[in-house]
Amino acid sequence: MTDETVTRRLARREELEIDPLDLALNLLGSEIESRSDQGTVRVRLVEVEAYRGLDDPASHCYRGRTPRNEVMWGPAGHLYVYFVYGMHFCANVVGLKDGEPGAVLLRAGEIVEGRELARARRPTARGGGLVAKGPAVLTSVLGLDRAHNGLDLTDPDSPVRLLLGEPVSREAIRSGPRVGVAAAKDVPWRFWIDGSPAVSTYRRNGRARRRL
């Protein structure tokens, strides 16, 4: 779990206006804090996936701009939430400059605050309220849905905020193929912190997920 003595600060937009591959690495070890009337849940990110735009066949933006993927075109620092399989929400941090599509899917995290609320939101999830393993579980424990699409994670008053700390050592980061995509499935743009119990189990032949 994360060291609570580490100083966290709100992310600045200019820090997120970078290529999704670089952003993915920088997001590992950062924290997403979601506040609501029910309480606060804060999660340390330990697994993410990078998606570009027009040059990435697995991206939601590969075929151009649409009302659905509008948030993914920027500006950076906003939350892109989409619905998949008719039952789950997935959340992403938008990167790059305004008008350039790119985002990082939040795949898994270690819960560092609000464990009882996280457990109540996803009572059947494994990990006893300590981990959010997989993008659907992560989004559920944070209480995110379509209403949160487009929120500014760099706004101090936002109910969902991105908090940065010391970057994770590159020696502690591993990479591999993205999970469940039908196109560009061998591209190693999934990144995780080695040894974290929250990291997903990789299934190469798993059900194909919609583009991000």
Short mmCIF file of C-alpha atoms in Angstrom, two decimals:
data_model
loop_
_atom_site.label_atom_id
_atom_site.label_comp_id
_atom_site.label_asym_id
_atom_site.label_seq_id
_atom_site.Cartn_x
_atom_site.Cartn_y
_atom_site.Cartn_z
CA MET A 1 0.00 0.00 0.00
CA THR A 2 1.01 3.59 -0.43
CA ASP A 3 3.12 5.37 2.17
CA GLU A 4 0.84 7.90 3.85
CA THR A 5 3.85 10.13 4.66
CA VAL A 6 4.30 10.93 0.96
CA THR A 7 3.18 14.46 0.10
CA ARG A 8 0.48 14.57 -2.56
CA ARG A 9 -0.55 17.59 -4.61
CA LEU A 10 -3.16 18.36 -7.21
CA ALA A 11 -2.03 17.67 -10.78
CA ARG A 12 -1.54 20.66 -13.07
CA ARG A 13 -2.92 20.59 -16.61
CA GLU A 14 0.43 21.31 -18.25
CA GLU A 15 1.88 18.19 -16.61
CA LEU A 16 -0.73 16.06 -18.37
CA GLU A 17 -0.37 17.59 -21.85
CA ILE A 18 2.00 14.82 -22.93
CA ASP A 19 1.95 11.68 -25.04
CA PRO A 20 -0.29 8.97 -23.49
CA LEU A 21 2.68 6.60 -23.22
CA ASP A 22 4.55 9.07 -21.02
CA LEU A 23 1.38 9.99 -19.16
CA ALA A 24 0.68 6.34 -18.38
CA LEU A 25 4.08 5.95 -16.73
CA ASN A 26 3.63 9.18 -14.76
CA LEU A 27 0.19 8.15 -13.52
CA LEU A 28 1.48 5.00 -11.84
CA GLY A 29 1.70 5.71 -8.12
CA SER A 30 -0.55 8.76 -8.37
CA GLU A 31 -3.92 8.83 -6.65
CA ILE A 32 -7.51 9.39 -7.75
CA GLU A 33 -9.73 10.89 -5.06
CA SER A 34 -13.51 10.73 -5.49
CA ARG A 35 -15.73 12.71 -3.11
CA SER A 36 -19.50 12.42 -2.79
CA ASP A 37 -22.29 12.68 -0.22
CA GLN A 38 -21.50 9.07 0.71
CA GLY A 39 -17.91 9.88 1.58
CA THR A 40 -14.46 9.83 0.02
CA VAL A 41 -12.61 6.99 -1.69
CA ARG A 42 -8.97 7.44 -2.67
CA VAL A 43 -7.08 4.94 -4.80
CA ARG A 44 -3.37 4.63 -5.68
CA LEU A 45 -3.05 3.71 -9.35
CA VAL A 46 -0.98 0.60 -10.03
CA GLU A 47 -2.08 -0.43 -13.55
CA VAL A 48 -2.96 1.67 -16.61
CA GLU A 49 -3.20 1.42 -20.41
CA ALA A 50 -2.20 4.07 -22.95
CA TYR A 51 -4.30 4.90 -26.02
CA ARG A 52 -3.46 7.40 -28.71
CA GLY A 53 -5.86 8.68 -31.38
CA LEU A 54 -5.80 8.58 -35.16
CA ASP A 55 -2.68 6.38 -35.26
CA ASP A 56 -4.00 3.80 -32.76
CA PRO A 57 -6.48 1.24 -34.17
CA ALA A 58 -7.58 0.32 -30.63
CA SER A 59 -8.57 3.91 -29.81
CA HIS A 60 -12.10 5.27 -29.64
CA CYS A 61 -10.80 8.20 -31.71
CA TYR A 62 -9.23 6.15 -34.48
CA ARG A 63 -12.04 6.96 -36.92
CA GLY A 64 -12.39 10.59 -35.90
CA ARG A 65 -14.23 12.90 -33.58
CA THR A 66 -17.73 11.98 -32.37
CA PRO A 67 -20.07 13.13 -29.58
CA ARG A 68 -19.13 10.00 -27.64
CA ASN A 69 -15.35 10.53 -27.72
CA GLU A 70 -15.41 14.34 -27.55
CA VAL A 71 -13.77 14.51 -24.12
CA MET A 72 -10.84 12.42 -25.31
CA TRP A 73 -9.85 15.24 -27.70
CA GLY A 74 -8.92 17.46 -24.78
CA PRO A 75 -8.07 19.59 -23.02
CA ALA A 76 -5.82 17.39 -20.91
CA GLY A 77 -6.65 16.59 -17.32
CA HIS A 78 -10.30 15.76 -17.86
CA LEU A 79 -12.00 12.48 -16.99
CA TYR A 80 -13.26 10.40 -19.92
CA VAL A 81 -15.88 7.88 -18.78
CA TYR A 82 -17.50 5.40 -21.15
CA PHE A 83 -19.95 2.51 -20.86
CA VAL A 84 -18.98 -0.97 -22.06
CA TYR A 85 -20.79 -4.31 -22.47
CA GLY A 86 -24.02 -2.60 -21.44
CA MET A 87 -23.06 -3.01 -17.77
CA HIS A 88 -19.73 -1.38 -16.80
CA PHE A 89 -18.15 2.08 -16.77
CA CYS A 90 -14.45 2.64 -17.42
CA ALA A 91 -12.53 5.81 -16.54
CA ASN A 92 -9.59 7.49 -18.26
CA VAL A 93 -7.33 10.51 -17.83
CA VAL A 94 -7.09 12.63 -20.98
CA GLY A 95 -3.64 13.75 -22.17
CA LEU A 96 -2.04 15.72 -25.02
CA LYS A 97 -2.88 19.25 -26.16
CA ASP A 98 -6.44 20.40 -26.79
CA GLY A 99 -7.54 18.99 -30.15
CA GLU A 100 -5.15 16.00 -30.06
CA PRO A 101 -6.86 12.79 -28.93
CA GLY A 102 -5.24 10.57 -26.34
CA ALA A 103 -6.04 9.08 -22.95
CA VAL A 104 -4.93 6.58 -20.33
CA LEU A 105 -7.32 3.91 -19.09
CA LEU A 106 -7.26 3.41 -15.32
CA ARG A 107 -7.10 -0.35 -14.85
CA ALA A 108 -6.41 -1.05 -11.18
CA GLY A 109 -5.50 0.51 -7.87
CA GLU A 110 -4.85 0.02 -4.17
CA ILE A 111 -7.49 1.61 -1.94
CA VAL A 112 -5.87 3.95 0.59
CA GLU A 113 -8.93 5.79 1.92
CA GLY A 114 -12.61 4.92 2.20
CA ARG A 115 -12.28 1.14 2.27
CA GLU A 116 -15.68 0.55 3.89
CA LEU A 117 -17.43 2.66 1.26
CA ALA A 118 -15.45 0.95 -1.51
CA ARG A 119 -16.48 -2.44 -0.16
CA ALA A 120 -20.14 -1.37 0.04
CA ARG A 121 -20.08 -0.21 -3.57
CA ARG A 122 -18.58 -3.47 -4.83
CA PRO A 123 -19.27 -6.10 -2.13
CA THR A 124 -18.44 -9.09 -4.34
CA ALA A 125 -15.04 -7.78 -5.47
CA ARG A 126 -11.98 -9.69 -4.34
CA GLY A 127 -9.42 -8.12 -2.07
CA GLY A 128 -11.43 -7.34 1.06
CA GLY A 129 -11.72 -3.65 0.25
CA LEU A 130 -7.97 -3.22 -0.14
CA VAL A 131 -7.69 -3.39 -3.91
CA ALA A 132 -9.68 -2.43 -6.99
CA LYS A 133 -8.61 -5.05 -9.51
CA GLY A 134 -9.74 -4.32 -13.07
CA PRO A 135 -11.16 -1.15 -14.67
CA ALA A 136 -14.82 -1.91 -13.93
CA VAL A 137 -14.14 -2.57 -10.24
CA LEU A 138 -11.94 0.51 -9.99
CA THR A 139 -14.63 2.74 -11.47
CA SER A 140 -17.30 1.17 -9.25
CA VAL A 141 -15.46 1.69 -5.97
CA LEU A 142 -14.78 5.30 -6.92
CA GLY A 143 -18.51 5.74 -7.63
CA LEU A 144 -17.92 6.96 -11.19
CA ASP A 145 -20.48 6.82 -13.97
CA ARG A 146 -21.52 8.75 -17.08
CA ALA A 147 -22.36 11.83 -14.98
CA HIS A 148 -18.65 12.22 -14.23
CA ASN A 149 -17.60 12.29 -17.88
CA GLY A 150 -15.72 15.51 -18.63
CA LEU A 151 -14.87 16.44 -15.03
CA ASP A 152 -11.67 18.45 -14.63
CA LEU A 153 -9.28 16.42 -12.46
CA THR A 154 -7.04 19.47 -11.99
CA ASP A 155 -9.77 21.66 -10.46
CA PRO A 156 -9.45 21.94 -6.65
CA ASP A 157 -13.25 22.00 -6.35
CA SER A 158 -13.87 18.99 -8.59
CA PRO A 159 -15.49 15.97 -6.87
CA VAL A 160 -12.88 13.79 -8.60
CA ARG A 161 -9.24 14.89 -8.44
CA LEU A 162 -5.86 13.58 -9.56
CA LEU A 163 -3.14 13.79 -6.91
CA LEU A 164 0.53 13.41 -7.78
CA GLY A 165 3.47 12.41 -5.61
CA GLU A 166 6.94 11.05 -6.17
CA PRO A 167 7.12 9.14 -9.47
CA VAL A 168 7.50 5.38 -9.36
CA SER A 169 10.98 4.11 -10.23
CA ARG A 170 11.15 2.85 -13.80
CA GLU A 171 12.81 -0.30 -12.48
CA ALA A 172 9.57 -1.13 -10.64
CA ILE A 173 7.37 -0.76 -13.74
CA ARG A 174 6.50 -3.58 -16.12
CA SER A 175 4.74 -3.44 -19.50
CA GLY A 176 2.81 -5.80 -21.75
CA PRO A 177 -0.05 -6.09 -24.25
CA ARG A 178 -3.30 -4.24 -23.64
CA VAL A 179 -6.20 -6.36 -22.39
CA GLY A 180 -9.29 -7.30 -24.38
CA VAL A 181 -8.77 -5.13 -27.45
CA ALA A 182 -9.58 -6.51 -30.90
CA ALA A 183 -7.09 -4.28 -32.77
CA ALA A 184 -3.39 -3.67 -32.04
CA LYS A 185 -3.68 -6.30 -29.33
CA ASP A 186 0.05 -7.01 -29.15
CA VAL A 187 1.07 -3.39 -28.58
CA PRO A 188 2.74 -3.33 -25.12
CA TRP A 189 1.03 -0.20 -23.84
CA ARG A 190 -0.25 -1.63 -20.57
CA PHE A 191 1.91 -0.62 -17.62
CA TRP A 192 1.85 -1.78 -14.01
CA ILE A 193 3.78 -1.62 -10.75
CA ASP A 194 5.52 -4.92 -10.24
CA GLY A 195 4.34 -6.87 -7.20
CA SER A 196 1.09 -5.01 -6.54
CA PRO A 197 -1.79 -7.37 -5.58
CA ALA A 198 -4.22 -5.15 -7.49
CA VAL A 199 -2.72 -5.77 -10.94
CA SER A 200 -5.05 -7.63 -13.33
CA THR A 201 -4.49 -11.17 -14.51
CA TYR A 202 -3.59 -11.07 -18.20
CA ARG A 203 -5.77 -13.16 -20.51
CA ARG A 204 -4.61 -12.94 -24.11
CA ASN A 205 -7.71 -14.57 -25.55
CA GLY A 206 -10.21 -12.78 -23.37
CA ARG A 207 -13.35 -11.15 -24.70
CA ALA A 208 -12.59 -8.25 -27.01
CA ARG A 209 -13.33 -4.92 -25.38
CA ARG A 210 -14.50 -1.90 -27.33
CA ARG A 211 -11.90 0.55 -28.51
CA LEU A 212 -10.77 3.26 -26.13
#
